[in-house]
Amino acid sequence: MTAVRRIREGAKAALPRSVGERLPAAPPQEVTDLLHDKRFQRAVADAATEQERPEEEVWSEVKGYLHEMAAAHDDRTAQGWARMGDWFLRAYDVLVDEDDMHELRRLDRSHSLALAFSHRSYLDGMVIPNALSSRRFSPTYTFGGANLNLPLIGTVASRTGLIFIRRATQEIPVYRLALRSYIRQMVTNKRNMAWSIEGGRTRTGKLRPPVHGILKYLTDSVEGDDAPDVQVVPVSVVYDQLHEVSLMTEESRGASKTPEDWRWLVRFARLQRQRMGRAYLTVGEPFSLRERMDELAAEGVTGHQAVERVALDISHRLNRATPVTVTAIVSLALLGADRALTVDEVLETVAPLAAYIDARHWPVAGAADLRDRATIRRALAELARSGVLTAYDGGTEPVWKIGDDQHLVAAFYRNTVIHILVERAIGELALLTVSELEPDAELPAGGALQVGWEEAKRMRDLLKFEFFFPSRAGFEDDLRTELRLLVGEDAQEEGGDMTPDRARELLVNARPHLAHLVLRPFLDAYLVLADRLADHGDSPVADDDLLADSLAVGQQWALQRRVASAESISLELFRTALALARHKGLLDGGDGIGSAREAFAAELREAVRRVNVIGEIAGDPVQVVVPEARPATEPQESR
């Protein structure tokens, strides 16, 4: 099929059933402006020429798309929609930083705002508009997936500023033209827009890699001397608990995603009857999109690379704005122990974490005191009430542990704060590497500590598909800060004179130890996939087959305690490991590829071993049998 024919067939299949059926009585201003815009008219004519189609046909198609995605703000409808949003949010008290909102409202008076939010729940699309409208912000237009454009309710939602857009548009170039032009017109008209920089909800709790579609169209809109500017505003929404997490974790174990329809919506609404604590909305540091693009251009960074850099800027600011929740810290403590703990034992685990969080000046949600017994006990009770934890009080004092099949749910909550702990965990592994040097080892010019730096960089590369790291220079600066907190200023003063014994002494005395709590679940998952990949020798392997094999063998390893926790047995983690393997060129078959796959598995076995050593230093009771490499003589059958 020719490219032109594919475009024509895609256009026919993609046209809305009834053009304009979702529109309010009059077309929104953006549609009217676009249809009379000379630049847009030329773009449509050029598209018709490029696709070898009649211009009238392309115009009909593009108008249909504009009517499909167009949204308006009707005050009466918006008020009713806000009340419905409050009803959906009845499971939560929504806490907003009023100082941040005051500053943001001042910015709203003079700029168009592009609110890039983290996406943990379907409720995000209600939390953010309701918080802004109740504080008299300019109307916000929110981009949402077309899968949520349900009959009737989609019509109402479009009149409250909700813009439904499609995800798969590769074969529909006219749709992309319509969306790009619509966003440009929104910027020209100084509208406020909100969208998920992740593209969809996170399945793990931590921020997903950014999606560039909407951002690319926004950057296009601010190009040119006479183009309007946009202030990009990172917005983080995090919850004590979420009803929908259990469904997402089932998907991580291989279950099919529940389609969004009216039955799904009714079930989702009913779930909100049970109280789940608080939702926290925080605002990151805004920045001028045009100024940032000009800075990147001055550095020689343009085009797609510039968009990627801006997306990473947003992601970093989102992480910095995300507060630490008590739920996350309690989940971290219990996942690390993987046994029942008393309140005192949880407090003992949390205390050094709280000190570290204070030292790094990370915000704590609701200004909670992480060392307060009543605060911790309340979080334990709430997690037990929702079934994430099980409680036993038949002995001398109550104890709590992660419930059966609830490890991925607890991991979701822990992962909302894992970004603040990763560099500290890597710093511990760097110091461990120095401590394990042989006395007569040949050292680089920078001495033993330089060996630790190299280990830290290697771990950064190993985990770069999982976490957002700063540039190499920024990473080194951050790691120096972590090492000062880890072992004190004397480590920096010793520099090249650092000895293995001294490194061991510093590591043993440091508090808290985090590598086993933070990195082990991800490295265990990577090792499962790397082992399965190595089992294929030099033969090619299909992605789906490798993921299914990893899921099955991972469950076996969890039962054998060859991985520390069932949370590592997750399709989401296996997919990230798959991306890393692809980046290393290990998925395609070929002579010698089997040896490279074995080396990849060996690298991960060593990383897991070192993480487990940190666990032993910390007094971690979890005993893990690290999988050994297969003997070189063992045949490697292709599957």
XYZ file of C-alpha atoms in Angstrom:
639
model
C 0.000 0.000 0.000
C 1.465 3.374 -0.971
C 2.024 6.119 1.599
C -0.673 8.303 -0.029
C -3.183 5.443 0.048
C -2.390 4.730 3.720
C -3.021 8.380 4.553
C -6.357 8.340 2.689
C -7.493 5.129 4.365
C -6.380 6.418 7.752
C -8.263 9.669 7.218
C -11.495 7.878 6.313
C -11.273 5.613 9.344
C -10.369 8.460 11.677
C -13.123 10.948 10.803
C -15.673 11.536 13.594
C -19.044 9.887 13.097
C -20.867 13.184 13.206
C -18.778 16.254 12.614
C -19.549 18.900 15.195
C -21.760 16.661 17.347
C -19.817 17.685 20.498
C -19.771 21.425 19.852
C -21.614 23.971 21.932
C -24.158 26.146 20.122
C -21.400 28.275 18.587
C -17.896 27.118 17.570
C -15.206 28.032 20.117
C -13.169 31.136 19.362
C -10.074 29.098 18.441
C -11.913 27.211 15.675
C -13.397 30.400 14.234
C -10.020 32.136 14.324
C -8.260 29.223 12.674
C -10.716 28.864 9.818
C -10.087 32.516 8.924
C -6.321 32.387 9.461
C -4.302 32.792 6.233
C -1.371 30.796 7.593
C -3.641 27.889 8.452
C -5.354 28.054 5.063
C -1.964 27.793 3.341
C -1.008 24.841 5.563
C -4.185 22.965 4.592
C -3.561 23.690 0.894
C 0.035 22.458 1.220
C -1.175 19.272 2.942
C -3.601 18.596 0.097
C -0.816 19.032 -2.468
C 1.607 16.828 -0.528
C -0.970 14.054 -0.135
C -2.240 14.381 -3.735
C -5.805 14.914 -2.554
C -8.508 17.454 -3.429
C -8.258 20.476 -1.160
C -12.005 20.317 -0.381
C -11.549 16.781 0.933
C -8.693 17.819 3.228
C -10.694 20.823 4.431
C -13.608 18.551 5.316
C -11.272 16.259 7.233
C -9.490 19.015 9.125
C -12.767 20.707 10.117
C -14.011 17.411 11.483
C -10.909 17.066 13.649
C -11.146 20.647 14.886
C -14.772 20.107 15.885
C -13.840 16.844 17.572
C -11.076 18.342 19.735
C -12.470 21.858 20.248
C -13.455 22.879 23.766
C -15.144 25.909 25.289
C -15.784 27.348 28.738
C -19.440 27.755 29.598
C -19.719 29.247 33.101
C -22.892 27.431 34.079
C -21.663 24.078 32.800
C -18.264 24.619 34.406
C -19.850 25.262 37.792
C -21.865 22.049 37.566
C -18.772 20.153 36.424
C -16.778 21.522 39.368
C -19.464 20.278 41.764
C -19.291 16.857 40.153
C -15.506 16.968 40.499
C -15.844 17.711 44.206
C -18.182 14.721 44.485
C -15.637 12.461 42.760
C -12.981 13.817 45.122
C -15.040 13.082 48.233
C -12.507 10.429 49.256
C -9.938 13.187 49.856
C -9.186 16.447 51.537
C -7.311 18.428 48.887
C -4.404 20.443 50.313
C -2.956 23.266 48.223
C 0.033 25.484 49.001
C -1.705 28.865 49.104
C 1.546 30.837 48.880
C 2.410 29.043 45.637
C -1.087 29.684 44.337
C -0.857 33.378 45.184
C 2.370 33.741 43.187
C 0.953 31.698 40.321
C -2.157 33.838 40.160
C 0.008 36.941 39.762
C 1.665 35.210 36.812
C -1.740 34.261 35.414
C -2.712 37.937 35.112
C -0.027 38.635 32.520
C 0.885 35.309 30.884
C -0.543 32.236 29.251
C 0.173 29.283 31.561
C 1.128 25.815 30.333
C 0.540 23.563 33.334
C 2.517 20.331 32.950
C 1.266 17.929 35.616
C 2.325 14.551 36.927
C -0.297 11.882 36.298
C -1.043 9.345 39.025
C -4.820 9.197 38.803
C -7.856 9.941 36.682
C -8.686 12.362 39.505
C -5.825 14.672 38.494
C -8.063 16.148 35.804
C -10.475 17.219 38.542
C -8.033 18.281 41.257
C -6.164 20.808 39.109
C -9.057 22.637 37.344
C -11.103 22.764 40.563
C -8.170 24.162 42.545
C -7.567 26.866 39.924
C -11.181 27.827 39.266
C -11.977 28.151 42.977
C -9.114 30.649 43.220
C -10.390 32.689 40.265
C -7.704 31.786 37.745
C -8.336 32.322 34.067
C -10.158 29.319 32.541
C -7.938 26.259 32.086
C -8.154 24.005 29.019
C -7.054 20.476 29.876
C -5.916 17.875 27.348
C -7.248 14.387 27.979
C -7.250 11.073 26.144
C -10.009 10.437 23.620
C -10.641 7.134 25.445
C -12.387 9.204 28.136
C -14.728 10.877 25.634
C -17.767 8.893 26.768
C -21.219 9.532 25.274
C -23.050 12.486 26.820
C -20.471 13.157 29.517
C -17.875 13.937 26.845
C -20.197 16.582 25.399
C -20.558 18.220 28.804
C -16.836 17.958 29.567
C -15.905 19.706 26.315
C -17.884 22.726 27.490
C -15.733 22.942 30.620
C -12.418 23.188 28.771
C -11.589 19.486 28.377
C -9.887 18.836 25.027
C -10.088 15.182 23.961
C -7.134 14.130 21.799
C -6.130 10.872 20.153
C -2.946 8.992 20.999
C -2.118 7.065 17.802
C -1.941 9.625 14.974
C 1.081 8.441 12.980
C -1.067 7.603 9.966
C -3.263 10.714 10.246
C -1.087 13.705 9.275
C -4.102 15.993 8.869
C -5.057 15.317 12.486
C -1.571 16.344 13.597
C -1.863 19.496 11.470
C -5.209 20.324 13.116
C -3.900 19.736 16.651
C -0.679 21.687 16.087
C -2.632 24.630 14.663
C -5.259 24.472 17.407
C -2.594 24.653 20.123
C -0.862 27.533 18.349
C -4.158 29.403 18.274
C -4.716 28.687 21.973
C -1.327 30.249 22.723
C -2.099 33.210 20.461
C -5.374 33.735 22.354
C -3.447 33.534 25.674
C -5.357 30.527 27.008
C -4.169 28.511 29.981
C -3.549 24.864 29.118
C -2.871 21.779 31.231
C -1.585 18.377 30.151
C 0.213 15.347 31.523
C 3.899 15.482 30.597
C 3.926 11.692 31.099
C 1.202 11.106 28.508
C -0.616 8.631 30.746
C -0.886 7.510 34.349
C 2.200 6.111 36.014
C 1.910 2.402 36.807
C 4.786 2.418 39.304
C 4.192 5.613 41.303
C 7.304 7.397 40.065
C 7.389 9.851 37.198
C 7.310 8.249 33.743
C 9.547 9.374 30.849
C 8.085 12.533 29.302
C 6.021 12.434 26.114
C 6.893 15.218 23.700
C 3.770 15.675 21.549
C 1.955 18.573 23.237
C 5.243 20.156 24.296
C 6.546 20.049 20.706
C 3.482 21.954 19.499
C 3.896 24.483 22.325
C 7.546 25.106 21.437
C 6.535 25.606 17.800
C 3.997 28.187 18.950
C 6.551 30.426 20.706
C 9.012 30.506 17.799
C 9.348 33.774 15.887
C 9.943 37.377 16.901
C 6.242 38.209 17.137
C 5.151 34.945 18.771
C 3.561 35.101 22.243
C 5.355 33.594 25.223
C 4.140 30.831 27.526
C 5.037 30.267 31.169
C 5.542 26.545 31.769
C 4.344 25.563 35.259
C 5.154 22.093 36.681
C 2.265 20.896 38.866
C 2.558 17.843 41.109
C -0.463 15.972 42.474
C 0.186 13.167 44.935
C -2.219 11.179 47.112
C -1.980 9.387 50.431
C -3.649 6.407 48.738
C -5.541 5.694 45.517
C -8.349 3.234 44.833
C -7.151 2.630 41.277
C -3.633 1.498 42.231
C -4.736 -2.107 42.764
C -6.058 -2.269 39.185
C -2.829 -0.812 37.802
C -0.734 -3.322 39.710
C -2.840 -6.157 38.309
C -1.913 -4.872 34.854
C 1.739 -4.982 35.935
C 1.262 -8.701 36.585
C -0.142 -9.250 33.104
C -3.867 -8.506 33.430
C -5.631 -6.651 30.601
C -6.485 -2.986 31.076
C -10.136 -2.323 31.893
C -11.711 -0.285 29.050
C -13.096 3.132 29.997
C -16.860 3.051 29.483
C -19.982 3.934 31.469
C -19.744 0.805 33.623
C -16.128 1.624 34.411
C -17.090 5.203 35.320
C -19.859 4.050 37.691
C -17.480 1.609 39.423
C -14.821 4.308 39.688
C -17.317 6.750 41.229
C -18.502 4.163 43.762
C -14.936 3.493 44.891
C -14.587 7.107 46.004
C -17.077 6.525 48.831
C -14.269 5.138 50.976
C -12.047 7.812 52.503
C -8.416 7.642 51.346
C -6.798 10.569 53.155
C -5.455 13.639 51.422
C -4.485 14.802 47.958
C -1.625 17.318 47.760
C -1.267 19.832 44.936
C 2.093 21.618 44.753
C 3.530 23.976 42.155
C 7.079 23.733 40.837
C 9.254 26.578 39.606
C 7.725 28.197 36.463
C 9.878 29.251 33.525
C 9.497 31.123 30.243
C 9.311 28.669 27.356
C 10.597 31.185 24.826
C 13.562 32.171 27.014
C 14.447 28.517 27.593
C 14.319 27.768 23.874
C 16.536 30.811 23.188
C 19.051 29.593 25.807
C 19.185 26.155 24.204
C 19.563 27.660 20.716
C 22.529 29.708 21.988
C 24.082 26.412 23.146
C 23.520 24.938 19.685
C 20.652 22.708 20.853
C 17.701 22.940 18.472
C 14.840 20.875 17.036
C 13.877 17.633 18.743
C 16.878 17.765 21.088
C 15.699 21.113 22.433
C 12.212 19.713 23.069
C 13.763 16.745 24.902
C 15.810 19.082 27.087
C 12.756 21.162 27.985
C 10.809 17.980 28.791
C 13.589 16.874 31.149
C 13.611 20.339 32.745
C 9.910 19.928 33.481
C 10.375 16.405 34.856
C 13.166 17.499 37.211
C 11.070 20.402 38.491
C 8.102 18.095 38.986
C 10.202 15.747 41.087
C 11.542 18.633 43.154
C 7.995 19.878 43.759
C 6.620 16.471 44.825
C 6.373 16.292 48.624
C 7.204 13.308 50.807
C 4.063 11.628 52.140
C 3.851 9.663 55.365
C 2.293 6.812 53.366
C 5.377 6.656 51.144
C 7.821 6.553 54.055
C 5.849 3.881 55.936
C 5.643 1.801 52.740
C 9.410 2.167 52.287
C 10.055 0.893 55.812
C 7.747 -2.125 55.524
C 8.863 -3.086 52.023
C 12.470 -2.998 53.176
C 11.764 -5.239 56.155
C 9.297 -7.524 54.335
C 8.104 -8.804 57.725
C 5.768 -7.609 60.440
C 6.960 -4.547 62.373
C 5.793 -2.834 65.524
C 5.255 0.917 65.621
C 8.606 1.296 67.401
C 10.384 -0.673 64.667
C 8.778 1.450 61.952
C 9.811 4.605 63.829
C 13.341 3.262 64.190
C 13.559 2.774 60.425
C 11.942 6.108 59.620
C 13.979 8.284 62.044
C 17.227 8.400 60.013
C 15.178 8.884 56.843
C 13.444 11.855 58.438
C 16.812 13.331 59.401
C 18.051 12.892 55.842
C 14.911 14.494 54.383
C 15.391 17.452 56.746
C 19.034 17.789 55.733
C 18.113 17.850 52.043
C 15.239 20.293 52.669
C 12.718 18.120 50.871
C 9.114 19.203 51.471
C 6.889 16.915 53.558
C 3.214 16.758 52.579
C 0.972 18.586 54.999
C 4.056 19.578 57.044
C 3.729 16.195 58.799
C 6.249 15.168 61.453
C 7.732 11.877 60.256
C 9.100 11.177 63.754
C 5.719 11.524 65.453
C 4.328 8.246 66.785
C 0.681 9.233 66.279
C 1.358 10.261 62.666
C 3.046 6.944 61.855
C 0.416 4.903 63.658
C -2.375 6.700 61.769
C -0.690 5.934 58.433
C -0.362 2.262 59.419
C -4.039 2.125 60.377
C -5.125 3.772 57.106
C -3.026 1.382 55.024
C -4.451 -1.561 56.963
C -8.004 -0.291 56.463
C -7.502 -0.219 52.683
C -5.973 -3.721 52.678
C -2.400 -2.770 51.747
C -1.197 -3.880 55.190
C -2.385 -6.614 57.486
C -2.444 -6.003 61.235
C -2.143 -8.515 64.051
C -2.876 -7.463 67.628
C -3.276 -10.811 69.385
C 0.168 -10.680 70.999
C 1.835 -8.270 73.374
C 1.604 -5.363 70.893
C 0.214 -4.799 67.381
C 2.364 -5.530 64.328
C 1.859 -4.649 60.665
C 3.168 -6.182 57.445
C 2.572 -5.897 53.696
C -0.530 -7.873 52.765
C -0.483 -10.827 50.407
C -0.229 -9.642 46.770
C 0.028 -6.025 47.978
C 3.752 -5.468 47.433
C 3.245 -3.637 44.129
C 0.615 -1.393 45.718
C 2.961 -0.487 48.580
C 5.767 0.015 46.048
C 3.572 2.476 44.121
C 3.276 4.658 47.230
C 6.968 4.329 48.087
C 7.950 5.257 44.541
C 6.279 8.656 44.800
C 9.368 9.734 46.784
C 12.011 7.384 45.433
C 13.536 10.131 43.257
C 14.882 11.900 46.359
C 16.728 8.769 47.524
C 18.341 7.387 44.358
C 21.548 9.437 44.372
C 22.083 8.730 48.060
C 21.705 4.994 47.332
C 24.210 5.239 44.475
C 26.604 7.077 46.785
C 26.502 4.128 49.180
C 27.438 1.732 46.374
C 30.293 4.032 45.352
C 31.686 3.968 48.890
C 31.217 0.185 49.075
C 33.225 -0.201 45.867
C 36.118 1.684 47.479
C 35.855 -0.449 50.624
C 36.182 -3.670 48.593
C 39.397 -2.661 46.802
C 42.355 -4.986 47.311
C 45.208 -3.420 49.333
C 47.602 -3.682 46.394
C 45.067 -2.620 43.726
C 46.365 -0.278 41.048
C 44.531 3.026 41.464
C 43.768 5.800 38.964
C 45.232 9.295 39.322
C 42.341 10.384 41.531
C 43.028 7.625 44.047
C 40.583 5.168 45.616
C 37.777 7.709 45.712
C 37.990 8.031 41.936
C 37.115 4.331 41.681
C 33.958 5.133 43.621
C 33.092 7.955 41.247
C 33.417 5.608 38.283
C 31.115 3.075 39.969
C 28.546 5.817 40.570
C 28.630 6.802 36.893
C 28.220 3.167 35.863
C 25.156 2.826 38.090
C 23.774 6.058 36.635
C 24.062 4.568 33.134
C 22.512 1.296 34.287
C 19.476 3.073 35.762
C 19.100 5.946 33.308
C 15.916 4.480 31.799
C 14.379 4.211 35.272
C 15.177 7.558 36.889
C 15.744 11.178 35.895
C 19.371 12.110 36.448
C 20.934 15.526 35.904
C 23.765 16.000 33.407
C 27.035 14.238 34.228
C 28.459 17.427 35.738
C 25.298 18.021 37.747
C 25.251 14.376 38.834
C 28.789 14.668 40.203
C 27.851 17.826 42.120
C 24.791 16.116 43.585
C 26.813 13.045 44.485
C 29.375 15.153 46.345
C 26.518 16.624 48.360
C 25.239 13.119 49.097
C 28.687 11.926 50.185
C 29.045 14.887 52.551
C 25.727 13.933 54.142
C 26.647 10.245 54.076
C 30.079 10.348 55.701
C 30.750 13.975 56.609
C 33.181 16.581 55.361
C 36.232 14.475 56.236
C 35.592 12.194 53.258
C 36.113 15.124 50.931
C 39.230 16.201 52.804
C 40.768 12.731 52.581
C 40.201 12.662 48.813
C 42.870 10.575 47.133
C 44.104 9.301 50.519
C 40.872 7.383 51.141
C 41.655 3.758 52.012
C 39.371 0.711 51.747
C 39.346 0.329 55.542
C 38.444 3.969 56.027
C 35.690 3.712 53.394
C 34.274 0.645 55.175
C 34.326 2.423 58.530
C 32.530 5.463 57.101
C 29.929 3.313 55.351
C 29.182 1.189 58.418
C 28.701 4.255 60.619
C 26.553 6.160 58.126
C 22.786 6.538 58.603
C 20.455 5.814 56.914
C 21.398 3.034 54.490
C 19.153 3.168 51.435
C 20.604 1.159 48.534
C 18.839 -2.072 49.517
C 15.563 -0.240 50.120
C 15.652 1.844 46.952
C 17.629 0.064 44.234
C 17.195 -3.653 44.967
C 13.642 -3.991 43.530
C 14.712 -2.506 40.194
C 18.015 -4.371 39.931
C 16.292 -7.658 40.826
C 13.776 -7.099 38.018
C 16.560 -6.220 35.566
C 18.443 -9.377 36.560
C 15.405 -11.561 35.893
C 15.082 -10.216 32.358
C 18.842 -10.298 31.735
C 18.971 -13.939 32.828
C 16.082 -14.852 30.518
C 17.733 -12.966 27.667
C 21.045 -14.756 28.207
C 19.167 -18.057 28.084
C 18.519 -17.425 24.371
C 22.210 -17.510 23.498
C 22.865 -15.915 20.097
C 19.268 -16.254 18.914
C 16.892 -13.302 18.388
C 14.041 -12.932 20.856
C 10.635 -11.265 20.530
C 9.772 -8.594 23.095
C 6.473 -10.150 24.166
C 8.016 -13.602 24.544
C 10.852 -12.234 26.672
C 8.446 -10.295 28.901
C 6.185 -13.315 29.398
C 9.190 -15.526 30.188
C 10.495 -12.957 32.674
C 7.120 -12.745 34.387
C 6.867 -16.523 34.760
C 10.454 -17.105 35.906
C 10.314 -14.016 38.119
C 7.376 -15.502 40.013
C 9.399 -18.677 40.498
C 12.397 -16.697 41.785
C 10.175 -14.780 44.206
C 8.958 -18.073 45.685
C 12.562 -19.281 45.962
C 13.688 -15.969 47.525
C 16.079 -15.453 44.634
C 14.664 -11.930 44.514
C 14.069 -9.926 47.668
C 10.444 -9.022 47.098
C 7.454 -9.789 44.905
C 7.382 -6.120 43.892
C 10.198 -6.838 41.422
C 7.895 -9.116 39.422
C 6.303 -6.369 37.391
C 5.810 -5.928 33.667
C 6.498 -2.215 34.091
C 9.962 -2.908 35.510
C 10.623 -5.619 32.930
C 9.722 -3.185 30.140
C 12.291 -0.721 31.412
C 14.888 -3.489 31.561
C 13.897 -4.362 28.002
C 14.511 -0.755 26.925
C 17.974 -0.892 28.517
C 18.763 -4.173 26.754
C 17.629 -2.692 23.453
C 19.810 0.365 24.043
C 22.758 -1.980 24.551
C 21.964 -3.780 21.271
C 21.210 -7.097 22.989
C 17.821 -7.995 21.508
C 18.760 -8.857 17.937
C 20.472 -12.167 17.431
C 23.915 -12.674 15.916
C 27.298 -14.271 16.437
C 28.745 -13.337 19.805
C 25.585 -11.679 21.097
C 25.145 -14.483 23.617
C 28.425 -13.522 25.309
C 27.318 -9.889 25.486
C 24.027 -11.000 27.036
C 25.874 -13.081 29.620
C 28.072 -10.074 30.431
C 24.934 -7.961 30.932
C 23.512 -10.565 33.327
C 26.850 -10.788 35.158
C 26.928 -7.001 35.576
C 23.481 -7.107 37.169
C 24.348 -10.056 39.408
C 27.280 -8.037 40.740
C 25.095 -4.956 41.252
C 22.541 -7.045 43.168
C 25.316 -8.569 45.285
C 26.589 -5.134 46.274
C 23.120 -3.886 47.125
C 22.638 -6.930 49.335
C 25.924 -6.131 51.102
C 24.517 -2.703 51.954
C 21.458 -4.476 53.320
C 23.661 -6.649 55.534
C 25.511 -3.574 56.824
C 22.155 -1.985 57.622
C 21.082 -5.102 59.530
C 18.479 -5.980 56.893
C 16.917 -9.324 57.852
C 15.933 -10.228 54.277
C 17.985 -13.204 53.120
C 18.318 -13.506 49.354
C 19.940 -16.245 47.301
C 21.632 -14.294 44.492
C 21.265 -16.269 41.234
C 24.572 -17.601 39.998
C 25.800 -17.571 36.430
C 25.269 -20.788 34.483
C 28.438 -22.825 33.939
C 30.096 -22.080 30.615
C 29.559 -25.680 29.549
C 25.800 -25.530 30.039
C 24.004 -25.556 26.676
C 21.918 -22.462 25.931
C 18.820 -23.503 24.066
C 16.904 -21.051 21.926
C 13.274 -20.607 22.881
